[in-house]
Tab-separated table of C-alpha atoms in Angstrom:
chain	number	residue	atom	x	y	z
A	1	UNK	CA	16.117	103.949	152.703
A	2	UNK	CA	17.195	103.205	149.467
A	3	UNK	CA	18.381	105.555	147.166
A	4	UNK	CA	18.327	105.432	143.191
A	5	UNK	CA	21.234	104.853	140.995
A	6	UNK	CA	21.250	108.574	139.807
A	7	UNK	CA	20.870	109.794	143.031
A	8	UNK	CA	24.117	106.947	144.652
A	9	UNK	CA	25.755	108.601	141.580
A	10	UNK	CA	25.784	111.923	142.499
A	11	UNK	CA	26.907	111.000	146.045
A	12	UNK	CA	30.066	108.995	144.608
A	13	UNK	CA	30.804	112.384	142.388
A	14	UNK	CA	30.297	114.415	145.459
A	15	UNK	CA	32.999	112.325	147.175
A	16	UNK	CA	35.352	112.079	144.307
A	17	UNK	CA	34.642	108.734	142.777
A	18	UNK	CA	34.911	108.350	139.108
A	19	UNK	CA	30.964	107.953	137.391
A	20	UNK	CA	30.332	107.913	134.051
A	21	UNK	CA	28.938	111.079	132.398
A	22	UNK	CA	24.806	111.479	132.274
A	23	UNK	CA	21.869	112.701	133.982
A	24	UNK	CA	18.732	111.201	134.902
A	25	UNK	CA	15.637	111.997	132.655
A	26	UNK	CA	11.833	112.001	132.823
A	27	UNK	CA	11.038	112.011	129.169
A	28	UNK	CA	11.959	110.616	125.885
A	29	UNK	CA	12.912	114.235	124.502
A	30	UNK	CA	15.126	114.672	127.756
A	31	UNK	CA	16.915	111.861	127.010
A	32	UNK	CA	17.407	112.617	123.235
A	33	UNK	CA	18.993	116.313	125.480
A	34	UNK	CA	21.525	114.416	127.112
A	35	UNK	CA	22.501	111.595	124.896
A	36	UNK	CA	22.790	115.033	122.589
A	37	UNK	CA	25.221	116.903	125.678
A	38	UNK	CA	27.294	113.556	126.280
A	39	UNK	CA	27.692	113.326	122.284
A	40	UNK	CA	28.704	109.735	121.973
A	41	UNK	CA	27.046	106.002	122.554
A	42	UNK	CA	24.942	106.522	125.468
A	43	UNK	CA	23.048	103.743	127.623
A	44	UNK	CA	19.619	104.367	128.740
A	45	UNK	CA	19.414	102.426	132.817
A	46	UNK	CA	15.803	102.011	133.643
A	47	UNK	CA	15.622	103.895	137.814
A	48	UNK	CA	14.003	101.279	140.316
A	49	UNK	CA	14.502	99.580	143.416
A	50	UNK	CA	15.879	96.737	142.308
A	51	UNK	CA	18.214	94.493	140.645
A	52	UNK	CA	18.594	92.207	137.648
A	53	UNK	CA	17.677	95.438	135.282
A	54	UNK	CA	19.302	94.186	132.535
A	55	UNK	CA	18.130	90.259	132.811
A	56	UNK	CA	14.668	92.571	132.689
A	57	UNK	CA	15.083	94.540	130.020
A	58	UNK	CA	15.368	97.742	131.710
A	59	UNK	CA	19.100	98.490	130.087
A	60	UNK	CA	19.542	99.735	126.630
A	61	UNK	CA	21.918	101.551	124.373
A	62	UNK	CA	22.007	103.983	121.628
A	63	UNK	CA	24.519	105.209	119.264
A	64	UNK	CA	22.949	108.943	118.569
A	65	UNK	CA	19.832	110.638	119.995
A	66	UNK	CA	17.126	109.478	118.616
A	67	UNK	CA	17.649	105.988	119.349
A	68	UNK	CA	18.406	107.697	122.679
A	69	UNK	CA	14.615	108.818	122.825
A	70	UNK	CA	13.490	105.988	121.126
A	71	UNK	CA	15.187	103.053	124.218
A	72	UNK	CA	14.148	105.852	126.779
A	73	UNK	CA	10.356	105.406	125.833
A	74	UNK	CA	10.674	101.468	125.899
A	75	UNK	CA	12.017	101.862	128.739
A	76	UNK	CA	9.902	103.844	130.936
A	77	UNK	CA	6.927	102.154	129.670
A	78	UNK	CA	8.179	99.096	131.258
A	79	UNK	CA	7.657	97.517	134.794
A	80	UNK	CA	10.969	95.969	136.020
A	81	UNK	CA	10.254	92.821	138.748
A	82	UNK	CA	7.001	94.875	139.153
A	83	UNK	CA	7.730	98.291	139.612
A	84	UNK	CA	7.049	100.453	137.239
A	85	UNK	CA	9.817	102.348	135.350
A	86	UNK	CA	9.346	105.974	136.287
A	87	UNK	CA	12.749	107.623	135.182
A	88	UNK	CA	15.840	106.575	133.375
A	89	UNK	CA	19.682	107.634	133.582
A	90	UNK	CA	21.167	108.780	130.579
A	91	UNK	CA	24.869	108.107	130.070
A	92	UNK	CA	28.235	107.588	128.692
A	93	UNK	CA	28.408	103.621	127.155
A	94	UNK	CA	32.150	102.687	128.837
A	95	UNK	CA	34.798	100.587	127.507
A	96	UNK	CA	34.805	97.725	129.745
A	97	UNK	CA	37.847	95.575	129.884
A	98	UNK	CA	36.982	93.712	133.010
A	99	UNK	CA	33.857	94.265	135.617
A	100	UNK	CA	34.943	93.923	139.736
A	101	UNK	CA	32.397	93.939	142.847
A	102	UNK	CA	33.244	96.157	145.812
A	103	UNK	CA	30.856	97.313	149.028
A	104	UNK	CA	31.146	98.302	152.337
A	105	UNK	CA	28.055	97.113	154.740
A	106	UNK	CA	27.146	96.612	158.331
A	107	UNK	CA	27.996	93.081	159.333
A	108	UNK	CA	25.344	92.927	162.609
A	109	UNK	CA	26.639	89.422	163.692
A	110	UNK	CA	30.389	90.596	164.125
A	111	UNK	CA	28.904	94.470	164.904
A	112	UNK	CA	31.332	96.048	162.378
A	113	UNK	CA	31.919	97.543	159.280
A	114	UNK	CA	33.022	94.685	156.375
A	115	UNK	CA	34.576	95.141	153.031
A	116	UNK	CA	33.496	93.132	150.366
A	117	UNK	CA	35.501	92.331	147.605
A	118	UNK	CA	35.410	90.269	144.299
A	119	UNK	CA	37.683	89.996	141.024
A	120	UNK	CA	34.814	88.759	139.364
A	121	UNK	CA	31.801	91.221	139.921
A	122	UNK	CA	29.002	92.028	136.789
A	123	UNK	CA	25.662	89.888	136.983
A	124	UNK	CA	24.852	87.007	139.503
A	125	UNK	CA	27.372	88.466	142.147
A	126	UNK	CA	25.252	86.728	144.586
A	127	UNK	CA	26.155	83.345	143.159
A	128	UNK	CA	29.947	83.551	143.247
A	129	UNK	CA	32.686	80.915	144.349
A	130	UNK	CA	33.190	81.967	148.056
A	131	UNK	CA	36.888	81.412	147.676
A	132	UNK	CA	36.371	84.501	145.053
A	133	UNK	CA	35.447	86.930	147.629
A	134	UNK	CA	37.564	89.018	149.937
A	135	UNK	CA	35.745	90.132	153.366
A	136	UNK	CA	37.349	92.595	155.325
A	137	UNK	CA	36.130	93.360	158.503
A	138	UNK	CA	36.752	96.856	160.332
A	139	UNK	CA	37.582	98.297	163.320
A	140	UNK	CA	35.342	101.721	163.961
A	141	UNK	CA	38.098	102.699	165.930
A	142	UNK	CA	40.933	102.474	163.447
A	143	UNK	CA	38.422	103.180	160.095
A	144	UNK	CA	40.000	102.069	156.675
A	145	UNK	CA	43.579	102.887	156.718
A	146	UNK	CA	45.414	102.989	153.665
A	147	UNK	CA	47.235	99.799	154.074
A	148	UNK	CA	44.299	97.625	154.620
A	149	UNK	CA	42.632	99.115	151.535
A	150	UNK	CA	45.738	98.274	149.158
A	151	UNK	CA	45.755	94.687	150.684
A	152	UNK	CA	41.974	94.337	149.713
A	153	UNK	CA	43.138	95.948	146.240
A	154	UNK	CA	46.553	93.192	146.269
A	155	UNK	CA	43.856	90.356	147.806
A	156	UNK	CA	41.654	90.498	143.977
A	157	UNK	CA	45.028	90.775	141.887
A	158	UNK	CA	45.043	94.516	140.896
A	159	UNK	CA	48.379	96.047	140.700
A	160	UNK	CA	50.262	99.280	139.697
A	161	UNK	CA	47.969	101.944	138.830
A	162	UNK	CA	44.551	99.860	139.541
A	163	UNK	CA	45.678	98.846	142.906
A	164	UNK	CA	45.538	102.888	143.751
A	165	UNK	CA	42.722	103.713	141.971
A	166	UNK	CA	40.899	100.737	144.098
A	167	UNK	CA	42.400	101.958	147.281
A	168	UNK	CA	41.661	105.598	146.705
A	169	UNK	CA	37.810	104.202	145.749
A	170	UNK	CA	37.460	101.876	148.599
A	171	UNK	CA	38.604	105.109	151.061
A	172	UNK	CA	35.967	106.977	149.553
A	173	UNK	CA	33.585	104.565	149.726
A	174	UNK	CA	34.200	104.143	153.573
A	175	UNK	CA	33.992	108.355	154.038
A	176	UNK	CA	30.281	107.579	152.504
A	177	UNK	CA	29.299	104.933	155.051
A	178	UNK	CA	30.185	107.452	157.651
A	179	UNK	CA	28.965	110.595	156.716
A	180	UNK	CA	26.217	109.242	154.765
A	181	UNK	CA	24.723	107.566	157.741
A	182	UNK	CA	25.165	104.707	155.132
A	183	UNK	CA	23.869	100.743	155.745
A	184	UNK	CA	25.491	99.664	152.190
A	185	UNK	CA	27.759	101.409	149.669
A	186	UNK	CA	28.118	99.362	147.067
A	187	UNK	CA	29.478	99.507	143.075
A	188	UNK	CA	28.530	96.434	141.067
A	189	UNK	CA	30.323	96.735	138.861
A	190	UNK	CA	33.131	98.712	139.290
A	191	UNK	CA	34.314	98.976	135.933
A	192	UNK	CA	38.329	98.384	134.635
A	193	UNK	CA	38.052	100.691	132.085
A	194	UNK	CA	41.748	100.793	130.009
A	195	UNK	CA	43.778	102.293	132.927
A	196	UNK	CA	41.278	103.341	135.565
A	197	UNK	CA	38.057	102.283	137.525
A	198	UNK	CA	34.513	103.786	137.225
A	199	UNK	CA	31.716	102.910	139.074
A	200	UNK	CA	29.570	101.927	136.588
A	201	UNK	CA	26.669	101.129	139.008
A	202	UNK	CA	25.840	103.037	142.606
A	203	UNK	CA	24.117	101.160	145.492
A	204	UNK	CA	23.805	103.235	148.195
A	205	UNK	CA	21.226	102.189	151.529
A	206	UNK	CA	20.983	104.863	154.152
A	207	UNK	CA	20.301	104.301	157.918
A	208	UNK	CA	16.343	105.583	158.282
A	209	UNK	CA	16.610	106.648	161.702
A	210	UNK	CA	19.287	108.982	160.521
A	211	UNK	CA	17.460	110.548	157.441
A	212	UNK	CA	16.754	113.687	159.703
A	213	UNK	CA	20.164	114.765	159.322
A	214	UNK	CA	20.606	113.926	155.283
A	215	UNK	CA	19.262	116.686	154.460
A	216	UNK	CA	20.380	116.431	151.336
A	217	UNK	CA	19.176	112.857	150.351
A	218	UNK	CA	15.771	113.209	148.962
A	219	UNK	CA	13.441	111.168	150.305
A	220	UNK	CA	12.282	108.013	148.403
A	221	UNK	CA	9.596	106.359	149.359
A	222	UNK	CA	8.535	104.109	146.258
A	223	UNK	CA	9.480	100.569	147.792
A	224	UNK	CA	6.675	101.615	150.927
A	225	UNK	CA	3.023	100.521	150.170
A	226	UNK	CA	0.354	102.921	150.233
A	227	UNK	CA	-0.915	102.309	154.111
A	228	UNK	CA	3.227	102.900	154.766
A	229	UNK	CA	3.256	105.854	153.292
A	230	UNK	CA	0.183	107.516	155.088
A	231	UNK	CA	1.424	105.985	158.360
A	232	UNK	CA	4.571	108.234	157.514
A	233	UNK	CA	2.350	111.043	156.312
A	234	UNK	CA	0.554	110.812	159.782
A	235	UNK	CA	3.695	110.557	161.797
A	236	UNK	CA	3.077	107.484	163.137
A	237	UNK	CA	6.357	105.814	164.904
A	238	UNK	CA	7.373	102.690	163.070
A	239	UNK	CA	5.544	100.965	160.463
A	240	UNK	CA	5.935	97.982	158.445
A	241	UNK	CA	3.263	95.899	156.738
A	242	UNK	CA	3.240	92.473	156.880
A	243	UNK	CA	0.405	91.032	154.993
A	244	UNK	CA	-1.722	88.819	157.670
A	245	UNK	CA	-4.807	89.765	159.010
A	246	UNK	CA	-4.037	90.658	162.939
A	247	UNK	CA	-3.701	94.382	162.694
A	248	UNK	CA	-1.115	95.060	165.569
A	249	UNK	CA	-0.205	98.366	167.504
A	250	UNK	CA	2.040	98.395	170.361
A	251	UNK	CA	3.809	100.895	172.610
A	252	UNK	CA	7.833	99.774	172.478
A	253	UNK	CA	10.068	98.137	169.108
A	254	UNK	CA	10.622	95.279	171.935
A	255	UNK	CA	7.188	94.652	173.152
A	256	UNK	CA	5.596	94.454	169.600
A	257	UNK	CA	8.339	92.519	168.362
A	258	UNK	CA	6.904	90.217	171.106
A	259	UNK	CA	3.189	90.707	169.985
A	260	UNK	CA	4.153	89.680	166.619
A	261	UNK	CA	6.150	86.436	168.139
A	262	UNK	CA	2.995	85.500	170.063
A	263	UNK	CA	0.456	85.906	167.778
A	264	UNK	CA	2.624	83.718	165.283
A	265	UNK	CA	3.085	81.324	167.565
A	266	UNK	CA	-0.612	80.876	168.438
A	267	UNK	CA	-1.278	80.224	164.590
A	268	UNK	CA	-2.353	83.841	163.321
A	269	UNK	CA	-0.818	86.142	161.262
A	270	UNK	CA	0.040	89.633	162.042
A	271	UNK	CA	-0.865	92.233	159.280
A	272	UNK	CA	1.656	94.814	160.346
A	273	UNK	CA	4.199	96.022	162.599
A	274	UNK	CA	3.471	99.273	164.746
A	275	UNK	CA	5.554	100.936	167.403
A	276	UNK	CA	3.642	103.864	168.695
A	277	UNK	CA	6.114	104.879	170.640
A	278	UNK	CA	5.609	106.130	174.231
A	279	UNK	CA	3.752	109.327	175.421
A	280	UNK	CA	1.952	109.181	171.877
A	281	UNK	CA	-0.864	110.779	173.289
A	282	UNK	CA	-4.606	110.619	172.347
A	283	UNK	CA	-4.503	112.409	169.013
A	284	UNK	CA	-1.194	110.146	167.907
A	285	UNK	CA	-3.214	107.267	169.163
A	286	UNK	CA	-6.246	107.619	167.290
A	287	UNK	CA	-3.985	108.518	164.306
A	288	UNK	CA	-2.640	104.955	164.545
A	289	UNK	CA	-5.532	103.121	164.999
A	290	UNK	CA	-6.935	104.905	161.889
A	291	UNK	CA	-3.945	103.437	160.033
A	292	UNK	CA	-4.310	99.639	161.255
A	293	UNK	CA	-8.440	100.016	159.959
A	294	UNK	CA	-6.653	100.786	156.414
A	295	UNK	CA	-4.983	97.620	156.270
A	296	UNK	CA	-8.856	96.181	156.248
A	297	UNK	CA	-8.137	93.484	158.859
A	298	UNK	CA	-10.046	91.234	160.675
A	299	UNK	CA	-8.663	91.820	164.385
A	300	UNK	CA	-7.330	94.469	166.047
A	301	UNK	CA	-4.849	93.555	168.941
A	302	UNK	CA	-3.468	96.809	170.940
A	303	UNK	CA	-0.926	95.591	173.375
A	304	UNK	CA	0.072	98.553	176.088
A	305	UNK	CA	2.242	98.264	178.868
A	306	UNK	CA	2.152	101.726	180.530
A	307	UNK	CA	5.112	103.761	181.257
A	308	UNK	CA	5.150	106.596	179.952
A	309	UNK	CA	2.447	105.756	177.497
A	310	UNK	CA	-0.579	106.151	179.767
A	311	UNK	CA	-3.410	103.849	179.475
A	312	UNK	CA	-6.204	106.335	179.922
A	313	UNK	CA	-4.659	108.075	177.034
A	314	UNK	CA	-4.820	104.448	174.892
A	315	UNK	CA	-8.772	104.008	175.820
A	316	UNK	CA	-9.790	107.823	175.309
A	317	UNK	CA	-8.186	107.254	171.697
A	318	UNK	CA	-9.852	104.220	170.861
A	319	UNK	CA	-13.140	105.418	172.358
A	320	UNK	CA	-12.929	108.219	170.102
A	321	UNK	CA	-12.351	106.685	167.199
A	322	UNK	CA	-15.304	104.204	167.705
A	323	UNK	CA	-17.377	107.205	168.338
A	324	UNK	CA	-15.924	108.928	165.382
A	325	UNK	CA	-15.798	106.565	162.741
A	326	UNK	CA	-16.585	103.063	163.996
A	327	UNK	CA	-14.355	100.077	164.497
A	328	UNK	CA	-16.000	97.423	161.989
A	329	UNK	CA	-13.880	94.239	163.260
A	330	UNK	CA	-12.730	93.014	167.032
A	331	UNK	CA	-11.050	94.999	169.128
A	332	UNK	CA	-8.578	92.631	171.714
A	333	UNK	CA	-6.747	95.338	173.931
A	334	UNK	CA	-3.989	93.884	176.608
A	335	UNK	CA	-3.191	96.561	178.805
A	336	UNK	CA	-1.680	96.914	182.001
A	337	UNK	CA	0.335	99.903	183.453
A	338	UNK	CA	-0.254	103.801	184.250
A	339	UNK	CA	-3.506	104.816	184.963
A	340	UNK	CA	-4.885	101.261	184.017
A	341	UNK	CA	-7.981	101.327	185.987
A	342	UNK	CA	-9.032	104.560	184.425
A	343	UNK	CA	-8.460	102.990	180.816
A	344	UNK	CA	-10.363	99.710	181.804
A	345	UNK	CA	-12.747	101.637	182.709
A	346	UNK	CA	-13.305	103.933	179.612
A	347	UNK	CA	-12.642	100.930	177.531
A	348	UNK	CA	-15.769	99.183	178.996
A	349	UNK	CA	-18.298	102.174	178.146
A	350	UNK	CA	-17.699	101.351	174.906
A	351	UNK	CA	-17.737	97.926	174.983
A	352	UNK	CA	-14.657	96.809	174.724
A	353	UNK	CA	-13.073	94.265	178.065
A	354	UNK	CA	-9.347	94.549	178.506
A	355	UNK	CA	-6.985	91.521	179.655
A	356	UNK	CA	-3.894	91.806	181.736
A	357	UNK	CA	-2.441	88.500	180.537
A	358	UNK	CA	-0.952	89.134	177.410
A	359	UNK	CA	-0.845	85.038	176.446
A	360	UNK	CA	-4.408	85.036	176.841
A	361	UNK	CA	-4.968	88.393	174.795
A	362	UNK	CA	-3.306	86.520	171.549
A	363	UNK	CA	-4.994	84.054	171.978
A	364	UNK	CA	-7.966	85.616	171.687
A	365	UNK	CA	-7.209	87.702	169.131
A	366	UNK	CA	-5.909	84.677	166.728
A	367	UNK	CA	-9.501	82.688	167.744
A	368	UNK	CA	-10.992	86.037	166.539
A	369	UNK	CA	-9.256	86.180	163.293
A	370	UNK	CA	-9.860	82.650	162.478
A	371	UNK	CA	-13.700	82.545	163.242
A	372	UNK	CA	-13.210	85.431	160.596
A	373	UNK	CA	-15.532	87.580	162.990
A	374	UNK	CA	-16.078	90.951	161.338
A	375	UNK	CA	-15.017	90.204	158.145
């Protein structure tokens, strides 16, 4: 999940790391309030999920508090690379001598934390010299000791007082990633202000399967799409949409990472990604096929190898949901597994034939889709 800059904020001033002053704000008159409470040059930050705000427009300043109110309504009347502008963080406009990039992330390839480092951070990070970035990879084992943070701090020139400041920051940042359940922690850019560092930005990505223990990280849901968001709502396993037309439900992450292979490689297009998850149950079940008709597809392809997740179960859902409220477009179920004769069977009252042969299921699920049967 990603969380705001406001919210990253308040997280790096939990932990000790230097962020300007300011609050976020709802309103124009709110942010007149705090440009007022901070009582000097304020900038107004547009709050979205995403970057290039300034390229976009979504960064202003103001010298006193009614240009303060004035920037804030431009801004939140704006949509920034097509989200709209919602809220906006009022604060302190820093002296900024010199701008430096810092994060720590998950490296999956090497399966370890790494340190990121640049002298030369601000804008267009992404686009930097490679021989101007310092990685730093981890050892879970060992963490960040001191030592390795000063070299990262001695590695992009900072000395004397800097060189702590980065170290301390850099520790801090690491105690985040931990305890945050954390992805990414990242400042860009971590401001050389006179003689100390502020993080003048806050990126800050947090592990979803551990959000049930940050309890204290709202949740923000305003980069899911609607059908994400009620598949959530339903508590339906994992969800991702995807765009095609081959609504998808599985019973496993691996075996509908498979579904989604298959039905690519047959020439069709999956619309989402579903895990149902095992023992889901009938109620859970119909839940989720209720989701994949919002998605308006052409095809539905349910692909169930029974362990725990019993096929009976699978074919009393769907038959109750046909019953219920119809299935408008083809149904292609592969399942094999517990109680499989007993779902077969209940499947075929209601007209729908089951495969074993998962190849051949795709297959005809992607013929389906592109005969554009049901649509």
């Amino acid at each position: 999940m990603k969380c705001f800059e406001f919210m990253g904020k308040e997280i790096f001033a939990r932990f000790g790391i230097p962020v300007p002053r300011g609050r976020m704000v709802l309103t124009p008159e709110d942010a007149a309030q705090a440009a007022a409470e901070i009582g000097k040059p304020v900038v107004i930050k547009s709050q979205v999920l995403s970057g290039k705000r300034g390229k976009a427009g979504g960064i202003k300043f103001a010298d006193t508090p009614e240009e303060a109110a004035q920037a804030a309504a431009e801004v939140l009347s704006m949509t920034v690379q097509g989200l709209p502008v919602r809220r906006v963080l009022v604060e302190e406009k820093l002296k900024i001598d010199a701008e430096l990039y810092v994060a720590i992330t998950i490296d999956g390839a090497a399966k370890a934390p790494v340190v990121i480092a640049s002298a030369k951070g601000g804008m267009d990070i992404e686009e930097q010299d490679e021989a101007d970035i310092v990685k730093t990879h981890l050892d879970v084992f060992l963490g960040l000791p001191a030592f390795l943070a000063r070299d990262v701090a001695r590695k992009i020139g900072l000395r004397g007082n800097l060189a702590k400041e980065f170290s301390d920051i850099l520790s801090k940042m690491y105690c985040i990633l931990n305890h945050k359940d954390a992805e990414l922690v990242e400042i860009n850019p971590l401001v050389v202000s006179g003689d100390h560092l502020i993080a003048a930005d806050a990126k800050l990505t947090i592990d979803d399967s551990a959000l049930y223990r940050q309890k204290d990280i709202p949740f923000v849901d305003e980069d899911m799409t609607e059908v994400e968001k009620m598949a959530k709502a339903a508590g339906v396993g994992s969800f991702v949409e995807l765009g095609g037309d081959i609504a998808i439900m599985a019973n496993g992450a691996g075996i509908t990472m498979g579904t989604l292979d298959m039905i690519q490689l047959f020439g069709g297009r999956p619309a989402n990604f579903m895990d149902a998850g095992g023992g889901t149950g009938v109620e859970g079940t119909a839940k989720a096929i209720s989701i994949l008709l919002a998605q308006n597809p052409k095809v539905i392809f349910i692909n169930i190898f029974g362990g725990i997740t019993r096929c009976d179960d699978v074919a009393n859902a769907l038959a109750q949901v046909k019953r219920d409220m119809g299935i408008p477009v083809p149904v292609v179920v592969r399942m094999v597994g517990t109680n499989e004769e007993a779902g077969v069977r209940i499947l075929k009252e209601v007209g729908i034939d089951a495969y074993r042969d998962m190849k051949t299921a795709a297959q005809m699920a992607v013929a389906l889709a592109k005969r554009g049967e049901g649509a």
